[in-house]
Amino acid sequence: MRLSSALGVSVSELFGGSVGSEDIQVVRAGERATVTPTGSGAPYLEALGIKSDKLSTFVLHPQEESQAVGHGSVRTGEECVYVLKGEVEVSFEGRSERPSAQDCVHSPGIVTHKIRRIGSAEAVVLVIVVNGDL
């Protein structure tokens, strides 16, 4: 940042690239795709709809039963689970964590895990998956 400032150029110009308007994505709340569990009217997953080969993002409304994240698939990269509301349990092989609102759990993409809501209060989590290296 200091070098780009001293040279009077943007950081993207300094590193040989430029950012066009097509590189910035905005997905409005009404544009999200939702997936509803069988037998229930409340959505439990909202795909944020960002088009990227390297990044997957979605909002999960976990139920009391454990739900596989990434369908148990093994992938390269990393995953971040940020609790927006409520309390959840994130279960890994041989370990579990109970993050509450504003807590975050980070793990390598190769670790299979599940998420469930603790108690009857609504829980909402933001899941960010980096596919491979950024």
PDB file of N, CA, C and O in Angstrom, residues 44-115:
ATOM      1  N   TYR A  44     -33.429 -23.586   5.003  1.00  0.00           N
ATOM      2  CA  TYR A  44     -32.298 -23.795   5.888  1.00  0.00           C
ATOM      3  C   TYR A  44     -30.977 -23.472   5.204  1.00  0.00           C
ATOM      4  O   TYR A  44     -29.941 -23.418   5.838  1.00  0.00           O
ATOM      5  N   LEU A  45     -31.000 -23.205   3.900  1.00  0.00           N
ATOM      6  CA  LEU A  45     -29.777 -22.838   3.213  1.00  0.00           C
ATOM      7  C   LEU A  45     -30.082 -21.758   2.190  1.00  0.00           C
ATOM      8  O   LEU A  45     -31.043 -21.868   1.442  1.00  0.00           O
ATOM      9  N   GLU A  46     -29.275 -20.699   2.190  1.00  0.00           N
ATOM     10  CA  GLU A  46     -29.402 -19.640   1.196  1.00  0.00           C
ATOM     11  C   GLU A  46     -28.073 -19.518   0.464  1.00  0.00           C
ATOM     12  O   GLU A  46     -27.066 -19.171   1.073  1.00  0.00           O
ATOM     13  N   ALA A  47     -28.073 -19.832  -0.815  1.00  0.00           N
ATOM     14  CA  ALA A  47     -26.871 -19.651  -1.627  1.00  0.00           C
ATOM     15  C   ALA A  47     -26.759 -18.178  -1.955  1.00  0.00           C
ATOM     16  O   ALA A  47     -27.703 -17.572  -2.449  1.00  0.00           O
ATOM     17  N   LEU A  48     -25.620 -17.575  -1.665  1.00  0.00           N
ATOM     18  CA  LEU A  48     -25.487 -16.139  -1.888  1.00  0.00           C
ATOM     19  C   LEU A  48     -25.340 -15.792  -3.359  1.00  0.00           C
ATOM     20  O   LEU A  48     -25.513 -14.644  -3.739  1.00  0.00           O
ATOM     21  N   GLY A  49     -25.025 -16.759  -4.198  1.00  0.00           N
ATOM     22  CA  GLY A  49     -25.034 -16.535  -5.639  1.00  0.00           C
ATOM     23  C   GLY A  49     -23.832 -15.829  -6.201  1.00  0.00           C
ATOM     24  O   GLY A  49     -23.880 -15.326  -7.322  1.00  0.00           O
ATOM     25  N   ILE A  50     -22.747 -15.771  -5.455  1.00  0.00           N
ATOM     26  CA  ILE A  50     -21.529 -15.157  -5.978  1.00  0.00           C
ATOM     27  C   ILE A  50     -20.895 -16.111  -6.973  1.00  0.00           C
ATOM     28  O   ILE A  50     -20.707 -17.288  -6.684  1.00  0.00           O
ATOM     29  N   LYS A  51     -20.602 -15.613  -8.152  1.00  0.00           N
ATOM     30  CA  LYS A  51     -20.016 -16.442  -9.208  1.00  0.00           C
ATOM     31  C   LYS A  51     -18.502 -16.386  -9.095  1.00  0.00           C
ATOM     32  O   LYS A  51     -17.875 -15.392  -9.406  1.00  0.00           O
ATOM     33  N   SER A  52     -17.916 -17.483  -8.619  1.00  0.00           N
ATOM     34  CA  SER A  52     -16.468 -17.552  -8.426  1.00  0.00           C
ATOM     35  C   SER A  52     -16.031 -19.008  -8.441  1.00  0.00           C
ATOM     36  O   SER A  52     -16.701 -19.863  -7.860  1.00  0.00           O
ATOM     37  N   ASP A  53     -14.918 -19.278  -9.092  1.00  0.00           N
ATOM     38  CA  ASP A  53     -14.351 -20.624  -9.075  1.00  0.00           C
ATOM     39  C   ASP A  53     -13.623 -20.906  -7.766  1.00  0.00           C
ATOM     40  O   ASP A  53     -13.446 -22.046  -7.382  1.00  0.00           O
ATOM     41  N   LYS A  54     -13.201 -19.859  -7.086  1.00  0.00           N
ATOM     42  CA  LYS A  54     -12.362 -20.006  -5.899  1.00  0.00           C
ATOM     43  C   LYS A  54     -13.111 -19.887  -4.579  1.00  0.00           C
ATOM     44  O   LYS A  54     -12.600 -20.271  -3.546  1.00  0.00           O
ATOM     45  N   LEU A  55     -14.328 -19.341  -4.595  1.00  0.00           N
ATOM     46  CA  LEU A  55     -15.017 -19.023  -3.358  1.00  0.00           C
ATOM     47  C   LEU A  55     -16.477 -19.448  -3.422  1.00  0.00           C
ATOM     48  O   LEU A  55     -17.165 -19.172  -4.396  1.00  0.00           O
ATOM     49  N   SER A  56     -16.937 -20.131  -2.381  1.00  0.00           N
ATOM     50  CA  SER A  56     -18.353 -20.482  -2.242  1.00  0.00           C
ATOM     51  C   SER A  56     -18.846 -19.868  -0.932  1.00  0.00           C
ATOM     52  O   SER A  56     -18.175 -19.974   0.096  1.00  0.00           O
ATOM     53  N   THR A  57     -19.996 -19.224  -0.973  1.00  0.00           N
ATOM     54  CA  THR A  57     -20.546 -18.593   0.227  1.00  0.00           C
ATOM     55  C   THR A  57     -22.027 -18.911   0.338  1.00  0.00           C
ATOM     56  O   THR A  57     -22.744 -18.921  -0.656  1.00  0.00           O
ATOM     57  N   PHE A  58     -22.463 -19.191   1.549  1.00  0.00           N
ATOM     58  CA  PHE A  58     -23.884 -19.406   1.771  1.00  0.00           C
ATOM     59  C   PHE A  58     -24.224 -19.152   3.233  1.00  0.00           C
ATOM     60  O   PHE A  58     -23.350 -19.117   4.097  1.00  0.00           O
ATOM     61  N   VAL A  59     -25.513 -18.927   3.475  1.00  0.00           N
ATOM     62  CA  VAL A  59     -26.032 -18.747   4.821  1.00  0.00           C
ATOM     63  C   VAL A  59     -26.794 -20.019   5.168  1.00  0.00           C
ATOM     64  O   VAL A  59     -27.666 -20.455   4.422  1.00  0.00           O
ATOM     65  N   LEU A  60     -26.444 -20.603   6.299  1.00  0.00           N
ATOM     66  CA  LEU A  60     -27.061 -21.844   6.754  1.00  0.00           C
ATOM     67  C   LEU A  60     -27.925 -21.550   7.971  1.00  0.00           C
ATOM     68  O   LEU A  60     -27.511 -20.820   8.873  1.00  0.00           O
ATOM     69  N   HIS A  61     -29.134 -22.107   7.971  1.00  0.00           N
ATOM     70  CA  HIS A  61     -30.036 -22.042   9.117  1.00  0.00           C
ATOM     71  C   HIS A  61     -30.108 -23.462   9.668  1.00  0.00           C
ATOM     72  O   HIS A  61     -31.004 -24.229   9.300  1.00  0.00           O
ATOM     73  N   PRO A  62     -29.151 -23.858  10.508  1.00  0.00           N
ATOM     74  CA  PRO A  62     -29.091 -25.257  10.938  1.00  0.00           C
ATOM     75  C   PRO A  62     -30.276 -25.668  11.798  1.00  0.00           C
ATOM     76  O   PRO A  62     -30.837 -24.861  12.537  1.00  0.00           O
ATOM     77  N   GLN A  63     -30.644 -26.912  11.654  1.00  0.00           N
ATOM     78  CA  GLN A  63     -31.701 -27.507  12.456  1.00  0.00           C
ATOM     79  C   GLN A  63     -31.043 -28.202  13.651  1.00  0.00           C
ATOM     80  O   GLN A  63     -29.828 -28.196  13.793  1.00  0.00           O
ATOM     81  N   GLU A  64     -31.857 -28.824  14.505  1.00  0.00           N
ATOM     82  CA  GLU A  64     -31.291 -29.511  15.669  1.00  0.00           C
ATOM     83  C   GLU A  64     -30.579 -30.806  15.286  1.00  0.00           C
ATOM     84  O   GLU A  64     -29.706 -31.257  16.000  1.00  0.00           O
ATOM     85  N   GLU A  65     -30.943 -31.384  14.142  1.00  0.00           N
ATOM     86  CA  GLU A  65     -30.240 -32.562  13.652  1.00  0.00           C
ATOM     87  C   GLU A  65     -28.985 -32.072  12.927  1.00  0.00           C
ATOM     88  O   GLU A  65     -29.009 -31.055  12.262  1.00  0.00           O
ATOM     89  N   SER A  66     -27.904 -32.829  13.035  1.00  0.00           N
ATOM     90  CA  SER A  66     -26.668 -32.432  12.358  1.00  0.00           C
ATOM     91  C   SER A  66     -26.859 -32.433  10.858  1.00  0.00           C
ATOM     92  O   SER A  66     -27.516 -33.310  10.302  1.00  0.00           O
ATOM     93  N   GLN A  67     -26.295 -31.426  10.198  1.00  0.00           N
ATOM     94  CA  GLN A  67     -26.343 -31.324   8.748  1.00  0.00           C
ATOM     95  C   GLN A  67     -24.918 -31.303   8.220  1.00  0.00           C
ATOM     96  O   GLN A  67     -24.094 -30.516   8.693  1.00  0.00           O
ATOM     97  N   ALA A  68     -24.646 -32.169   7.272  1.00  0.00           N
ATOM     98  CA  ALA A  68     -23.313 -32.196   6.683  1.00  0.00           C
ATOM     99  C   ALA A  68     -23.090 -30.911   5.909  1.00  0.00           C
ATOM    100  O   ALA A  68     -23.974 -30.421   5.225  1.00  0.00           O
ATOM    101  N   VAL A  69     -21.918 -30.341   6.050  1.00  0.00           N
ATOM    102  CA  VAL A  69     -21.532 -29.161   5.289  1.00  0.00           C
ATOM    103  C   VAL A  69     -20.604 -29.644   4.194  1.00  0.00           C
ATOM    104  O   VAL A  69     -19.652 -30.348   4.447  1.00  0.00           O
ATOM    105  N   GLY A  70     -20.894 -29.264   2.956  1.00  0.00           N
ATOM    106  CA  GLY A  70     -20.095 -29.751   1.839  1.00  0.00           C
ATOM    107  C   GLY A  70     -20.354 -31.220   1.557  1.00  0.00           C
ATOM    108  O   GLY A  70     -19.602 -31.869   0.872  1.00  0.00           O
ATOM    109  N   HIS A  71     -21.442 -31.737   2.115  1.00  0.00           N
ATOM    110  CA  HIS A  71     -21.850 -33.122   1.912  1.00  0.00           C
ATOM    111  C   HIS A  71     -20.725 -34.098   2.223  1.00  0.00           C
ATOM    112  O   HIS A  71     -20.600 -35.150   1.612  1.00  0.00           O
ATOM    113  N   GLY A  72     -19.874 -33.742   3.185  1.00  0.00           N
ATOM    114  CA  GLY A  72     -18.799 -34.620   3.604  1.00  0.00           C
ATOM    115  C   GLY A  72     -17.691 -34.767   2.584  1.00  0.00           C
ATOM    116  O   GLY A  72     -16.875 -35.664   2.691  1.00  0.00           O
ATOM    117  N   SER A  73     -17.672 -33.892   1.584  1.00  0.00           N
ATOM    118  CA  SER A  73     -16.666 -34.031   0.532  1.00  0.00           C
ATOM    119  C   SER A  73     -15.309 -33.553   1.018  1.00  0.00           C
ATOM    120  O   SER A  73     -15.202 -32.685   1.878  1.00  0.00           O
ATOM    121  N   VAL A  74     -14.281 -34.139   0.475  1.00  0.00           N
ATOM    122  CA  VAL A  74     -12.919 -33.724   0.770  1.00  0.00           C
ATOM    123  C   VAL A  74     -12.500 -32.770  -0.336  1.00  0.00           C
ATOM    124  O   VAL A  74     -12.671 -33.045  -1.515  1.00  0.00           O
ATOM    125  N   ARG A  75     -11.972 -31.618   0.046  1.00  0.00           N
ATOM    126  CA  ARG A  75     -11.563 -30.633  -0.947  1.00  0.00           C
ATOM    127  C   ARG A  75     -10.321 -29.911  -0.441  1.00  0.00           C
ATOM    128  O   ARG A  75     -10.055 -29.896   0.757  1.00  0.00           O
ATOM    129  N   THR A  76      -9.610 -29.319  -1.351  1.00  0.00           N
ATOM    130  CA  THR A  76      -8.483 -28.501  -0.939  1.00  0.00           C
ATOM    131  C   THR A  76      -9.025 -27.147  -0.511  1.00  0.00           C
ATOM    132  O   THR A  76     -10.200 -26.844  -0.715  1.00  0.00           O
ATOM    133  N   GLY A  77      -8.212 -26.340   0.078  1.00  0.00           N
ATOM    134  CA  GLY A  77      -8.655 -25.018   0.492  1.00  0.00           C
ATOM    135  C   GLY A  77      -9.002 -24.978   1.967  1.00  0.00           C
ATOM    136  O   GLY A  77      -8.531 -25.786   2.758  1.00  0.00           O
ATOM    137  N   GLU A  78      -9.845 -24.013   2.320  1.00  0.00           N
ATOM    138  CA  GLU A  78     -10.192 -23.781   3.716  1.00  0.00           C
ATOM    139  C   GLU A  78     -11.656 -23.406   3.846  1.00  0.00           C
ATOM    140  O   GLU A  78     -12.297 -23.045   2.869  1.00  0.00           O
ATOM    141  N   GLU A  79     -12.163 -23.484   5.082  1.00  0.00           N
ATOM    142  CA  GLU A  79     -13.553 -23.122   5.342  1.00  0.00           C
ATOM    143  C   GLU A  79     -13.653 -22.317   6.627  1.00  0.00           C
ATOM    144  O   GLU A  79     -12.954 -22.597   7.595  1.00  0.00           O
ATOM    145  N   CYS A  80     -14.539 -21.334   6.602  1.00  0.00           N
ATOM    146  CA  CYS A  80     -14.793 -20.496   7.774  1.00  0.00           C
ATOM    147  C   CYS A  80     -16.288 -20.525   8.054  1.00  0.00           C
ATOM    148  O   CYS A  80     -17.093 -20.311   7.148  1.00  0.00           O
ATOM    149  N   VAL A  81     -16.650 -20.815   9.299  1.00  0.00           N
ATOM    150  CA  VAL A  81     -18.039 -20.799   9.742  1.00  0.00           C
ATOM    151  C   VAL A  81     -18.162 -19.672  10.754  1.00  0.00           C
ATOM    152  O   VAL A  81     -17.529 -19.711  11.815  1.00  0.00           O
ATOM    153  N   TYR A  82     -18.940 -18.642  10.409  1.00  0.00           N
ATOM    154  CA  TYR A  82     -19.130 -17.486  11.280  1.00  0.00           C
ATOM    155  C   TYR A  82     -20.573 -17.488  11.771  1.00  0.00           C
ATOM    156  O   TYR A  82     -21.502 -17.472  10.958  1.00  0.00           O
ATOM    157  N   VAL A  83     -20.767 -17.526  13.074  1.00  0.00           N
ATOM    158  CA  VAL A  83     -22.111 -17.583  13.644  1.00  0.00           C
ATOM    159  C   VAL A  83     -22.690 -16.170  13.716  1.00  0.00           C
ATOM    160  O   VAL A  83     -22.170 -15.305  14.408  1.00  0.00           O
ATOM    161  N   LEU A  84     -23.762 -15.955  12.969  1.00  0.00           N
ATOM    162  CA  LEU A  84     -24.441 -14.662  12.954  1.00  0.00           C
ATOM    163  C   LEU A  84     -25.452 -14.544  14.094  1.00  0.00           C
ATOM    164  O   LEU A  84     -25.649 -13.474  14.657  1.00  0.00           O
ATOM    165  N   LYS A  85     -26.102 -15.678  14.414  1.00  0.00           N
ATOM    166  CA  LYS A  85     -27.183 -15.658  15.406  1.00  0.00           C
ATOM    167  C   LYS A  85     -27.291 -17.029  16.047  1.00  0.00           C
ATOM    168  O   LYS A  85     -27.163 -18.053  15.369  1.00  0.00           O
ATOM    169  N   GLY A  86     -27.533 -17.061  17.356  1.00  0.00           N
ATOM    170  CA  GLY A  86     -27.765 -18.313  18.056  1.00  0.00           C
ATOM    171  C   GLY A  86     -26.499 -19.038  18.458  1.00  0.00           C
ATOM    172  O   GLY A  86     -25.414 -18.452  18.534  1.00  0.00           O
ATOM    173  N   GLU A  87     -26.653 -20.329  18.712  1.00  0.00           N
ATOM    174  CA  GLU A  87     -25.536 -21.181  19.105  1.00  0.00           C
ATOM    175  C   GLU A  87     -25.603 -22.473  18.299  1.00  0.00           C
ATOM    176  O   GLU A  87     -26.678 -23.020  18.084  1.00  0.00           O
ATOM    177  N   VAL A  88     -24.458 -22.939  17.845  1.00  0.00           N
ATOM    178  CA  VAL A  88     -24.393 -24.158  17.053  1.00  0.00           C
ATOM    179  C   VAL A  88     -23.308 -25.083  17.596  1.00  0.00           C
ATOM    180  O   VAL A  88     -22.478 -24.673  18.407  1.00  0.00           O
ATOM    181  N   GLU A  89     -23.354 -26.306  17.124  1.00  0.00           N
ATOM    182  CA  GLU A  89     -22.274 -27.252  17.388  1.00  0.00           C
ATOM    183  C   GLU A  89     -21.677 -27.635  16.048  1.00  0.00           C
ATOM    184  O   GLU A  89     -22.405 -28.012  15.123  1.00  0.00           O
ATOM    185  N   VAL A  90     -20.373 -27.499  15.930  1.00  0.00           N
ATOM    186  CA  VAL A  90     -19.650 -27.923  14.735  1.00  0.00           C
ATOM    187  C   VAL A  90     -18.874 -29.159  15.143  1.00  0.00           C
ATOM    188  O   VAL A  90     -17.995 -29.091  16.008  1.00  0.00           O
ATOM    189  N   SER A  91     -19.235 -30.317  14.561  1.00  0.00           N
ATOM    190  CA  SER A  91     -18.614 -31.593  14.922  1.00  0.00           C
ATOM    191  C   SER A  91     -17.632 -32.031  13.862  1.00  0.00           C
ATOM    192  O   SER A  91     -17.970 -32.094  12.675  1.00  0.00           O
ATOM    193  N   PHE A  92     -16.427 -32.312  14.300  1.00  0.00           N
ATOM    194  CA  PHE A  92     -15.372 -32.861  13.451  1.00  0.00           C
ATOM    195  C   PHE A  92     -15.160 -34.300  13.897  1.00  0.00           C
ATOM    196  O   PHE A  92     -15.727 -34.734  14.889  1.00  0.00           O
ATOM    197  N   GLU A  93     -14.322 -35.020  13.212  1.00  0.00           N
ATOM    198  CA  GLU A  93     -13.991 -36.378  13.638  1.00  0.00           C
ATOM    199  C   GLU A  93     -13.245 -36.295  14.967  1.00  0.00           C
ATOM    200  O   GLU A  93     -12.143 -35.782  15.035  1.00  0.00           O
ATOM    201  N   GLY A  94     -13.874 -36.742  16.053  1.00  0.00           N
ATOM    202  CA  GLY A  94     -13.228 -36.768  17.356  1.00  0.00           C
ATOM    203  C   GLY A  94     -13.196 -35.447  18.105  1.00  0.00           C
ATOM    204  O   GLY A  94     -12.579 -35.347  19.157  1.00  0.00           O
ATOM    205  N   ARG A  95     -13.857 -34.425  17.611  1.00  0.00           N
ATOM    206  CA  ARG A  95     -13.840 -33.119  18.277  1.00  0.00           C
ATOM    207  C   ARG A  95     -15.105 -32.344  17.909  1.00  0.00           C
ATOM    208  O   ARG A  95     -15.594 -32.437  16.799  1.00  0.00           O
ATOM    209  N   SER A  96     -15.609 -31.561  18.853  1.00  0.00           N
ATOM    210  CA  SER A  96     -16.722 -30.666  18.532  1.00  0.00           C
ATOM    211  C   SER A  96     -16.512 -29.339  19.250  1.00  0.00           C
ATOM    212  O   SER A  96     -15.889 -29.274  20.308  1.00  0.00           O
ATOM    213  N   GLU A  97     -17.037 -28.281  18.628  1.00  0.00           N
ATOM    214  CA  GLU A  97     -16.961 -26.932  19.169  1.00  0.00           C
ATOM    215  C   GLU A  97     -18.363 -26.363  19.210  1.00  0.00           C
ATOM    216  O   GLU A  97     -19.202 -26.714  18.382  1.00  0.00           O
ATOM    217  N   ARG A  98     -18.623 -25.457  20.166  1.00  0.00           N
ATOM    218  CA  ARG A  98     -19.933 -24.821  20.308  1.00  0.00           C
ATOM    219  C   ARG A  98     -19.793 -23.301  20.225  1.00  0.00           C
ATOM    220  O   ARG A  98     -19.850 -22.611  21.238  1.00  0.00           O
ATOM    221  N   PRO A  99     -19.643 -22.773  19.022  1.00  0.00           N
ATOM    222  CA  PRO A  99     -19.550 -21.323  18.882  1.00  0.00           C
ATOM    223  C   PRO A  99     -20.922 -20.657  19.010  1.00  0.00           C
ATOM    224  O   PRO A  99     -21.940 -21.236  18.642  1.00  0.00           O
ATOM    225  N   SER A 100     -20.924 -19.445  19.553  1.00  0.00           N
ATOM    226  CA  SER A 100     -22.126 -18.614  19.672  1.00  0.00           C
ATOM    227  C   SER A 100     -22.018 -17.445  18.712  1.00  0.00           C
ATOM    228  O   SER A 100     -21.011 -17.290  18.011  1.00  0.00           O
ATOM    229  N   ALA A 101     -23.032 -16.580  18.734  1.00  0.00           N
ATOM    230  CA  ALA A 101     -23.055 -15.411  17.850  1.00  0.00           C
ATOM    231  C   ALA A 101     -21.740 -14.644  17.926  1.00  0.00           C
ATOM    232  O   ALA A 101     -21.210 -14.414  19.008  1.00  0.00           O
ATOM    233  N   GLN A 102     -21.208 -14.297  16.771  1.00  0.00           N
ATOM    234  CA  GLN A 102     -19.973 -13.565  16.543  1.00  0.00           C
ATOM    235  C   GLN A 102     -18.717 -14.402  16.736  1.00  0.00           C
ATOM    236  O   GLN A 102     -17.612 -13.877  16.653  1.00  0.00           O
ATOM    237  N   ASP A 103     -18.863 -15.708  16.975  1.00  0.00           N
ATOM    238  CA  ASP A 103     -17.706 -16.610  17.029  1.00  0.00           C
ATOM    239  C   ASP A 103     -17.474 -17.189  15.646  1.00  0.00           C
ATOM    240  O   ASP A 103     -18.384 -17.240  14.810  1.00  0.00           O
ATOM    241  N   CYS A 104     -16.263 -17.648  15.428  1.00  0.00           N
ATOM    242  CA  CYS A 104     -15.864 -18.156  14.120  1.00  0.00           C
ATOM    243  C   CYS A 104     -15.092 -19.457  14.293  1.00  0.00           C
ATOM    244  O   CYS A 104     -14.297 -19.599  15.223  1.00  0.00           O
ATOM    245  N   VAL A 105     -15.321 -20.410  13.397  1.00  0.00           N
ATOM    246  CA  VAL A 105     -14.569 -21.662  13.369  1.00  0.00           C
ATOM    247  C   VAL A 105     -13.931 -21.779  11.993  1.00  0.00           C
ATOM    248  O   VAL A 105     -14.619 -21.696  10.977  1.00  0.00           O
ATOM    249  N   HIS A 106     -12.633 -21.967  11.962  1.00  0.00           N
ATOM    250  CA  HIS A 106     -11.880 -22.090  10.714  1.00  0.00           C
ATOM    251  C   HIS A 106     -11.289 -23.491  10.658  1.00  0.00           C
ATOM    252  O   HIS A 106     -10.804 -24.005  11.665  1.00  0.00           O
ATOM    253  N   SER A 107     -11.340 -24.122   9.477  1.00  0.00           N
ATOM    254  CA  SER A 107     -10.765 -25.461   9.339  1.00  0.00           C
ATOM    255  C   SER A 107     -10.261 -25.682   7.918  1.00  0.00           C
ATOM    256  O   SER A 107     -10.724 -25.039   6.980  1.00  0.00           O
ATOM    257  N   PRO A 108      -9.313 -26.613   7.775  1.00  0.00           N
ATOM    258  CA  PRO A 108      -8.884 -26.992   6.427  1.00  0.00           C
ATOM    259  C   PRO A 108     -10.047 -27.667   5.694  1.00  0.00           C
ATOM    260  O   PRO A 108     -10.887 -28.315   6.322  1.00  0.00           O
ATOM    261  N   GLY A 109     -10.085 -27.525   4.391  1.00  0.00           N
ATOM    262  CA  GLY A 109     -11.169 -28.104   3.601  1.00  0.00           C
ATOM    263  C   GLY A 109     -11.207 -29.621   3.620  1.00  0.00           C
ATOM    264  O   GLY A 109     -12.235 -30.214   3.317  1.00  0.00           O
ATOM    265  N   ILE A 110     -10.122 -30.257   3.998  1.00  0.00           N
ATOM    266  CA  ILE A 110     -10.080 -31.715   3.987  1.00  0.00           C
ATOM    267  C   ILE A 110     -10.745 -32.340   5.206  1.00  0.00           C
ATOM    268  O   ILE A 110     -10.929 -33.540   5.278  1.00  0.00           O
ATOM    269  N   VAL A 111     -11.156 -31.505   6.183  1.00  0.00           N
ATOM    270  CA  VAL A 111     -11.764 -32.006   7.414  1.00  0.00           C
ATOM    271  C   VAL A 111     -13.277 -32.108   7.240  1.00  0.00           C
ATOM    272  O   VAL A 111     -13.959 -31.107   7.031  1.00  0.00           O
ATOM    273  N   THR A 112     -13.814 -33.322   7.322  1.00  0.00           N
ATOM    274  CA  THR A 112     -15.254 -33.539   7.240  1.00  0.00           C
ATOM    275  C   THR A 112     -15.894 -33.060   8.545  1.00  0.00           C
ATOM    276  O   THR A 112     -15.376 -33.328   9.622  1.00  0.00           O
ATOM    277  N   HIS A 113     -17.027 -32.355   8.447  1.00  0.00           N
ATOM    278  CA  HIS A 113     -17.693 -31.860   9.649  1.00  0.00           C
ATOM    279  C   HIS A 113     -19.186 -31.687   9.411  1.00  0.00           C
ATOM    280  O   HIS A 113     -19.655 -31.717   8.285  1.00  0.00           O
ATOM    281  N   LYS A 114     -19.903 -31.512  10.522  1.00  0.00           N
ATOM    282  CA  LYS A 114     -21.348 -31.294  10.492  1.00  0.00           C
ATOM    283  C   LYS A 114     -21.682 -30.134  11.420  1.00  0.00           C
ATOM    284  O   LYS A 114     -20.944 -29.847  12.355  1.00  0.00           O
ATOM    285  N   ILE A 115     -22.821 -29.483  11.147  1.00  0.00           N
ATOM    286  CA  ILE A 115     -23.268 -28.360  11.973  1.00  0.00           C
ATOM    287  C   ILE A 115     -24.700 -28.623  12.413  1.00  0.00           C
ATOM    288  O   ILE A 115     -25.528 -29.073  11.624  1.00  0.00           O
TER     289      ILE A 115
END
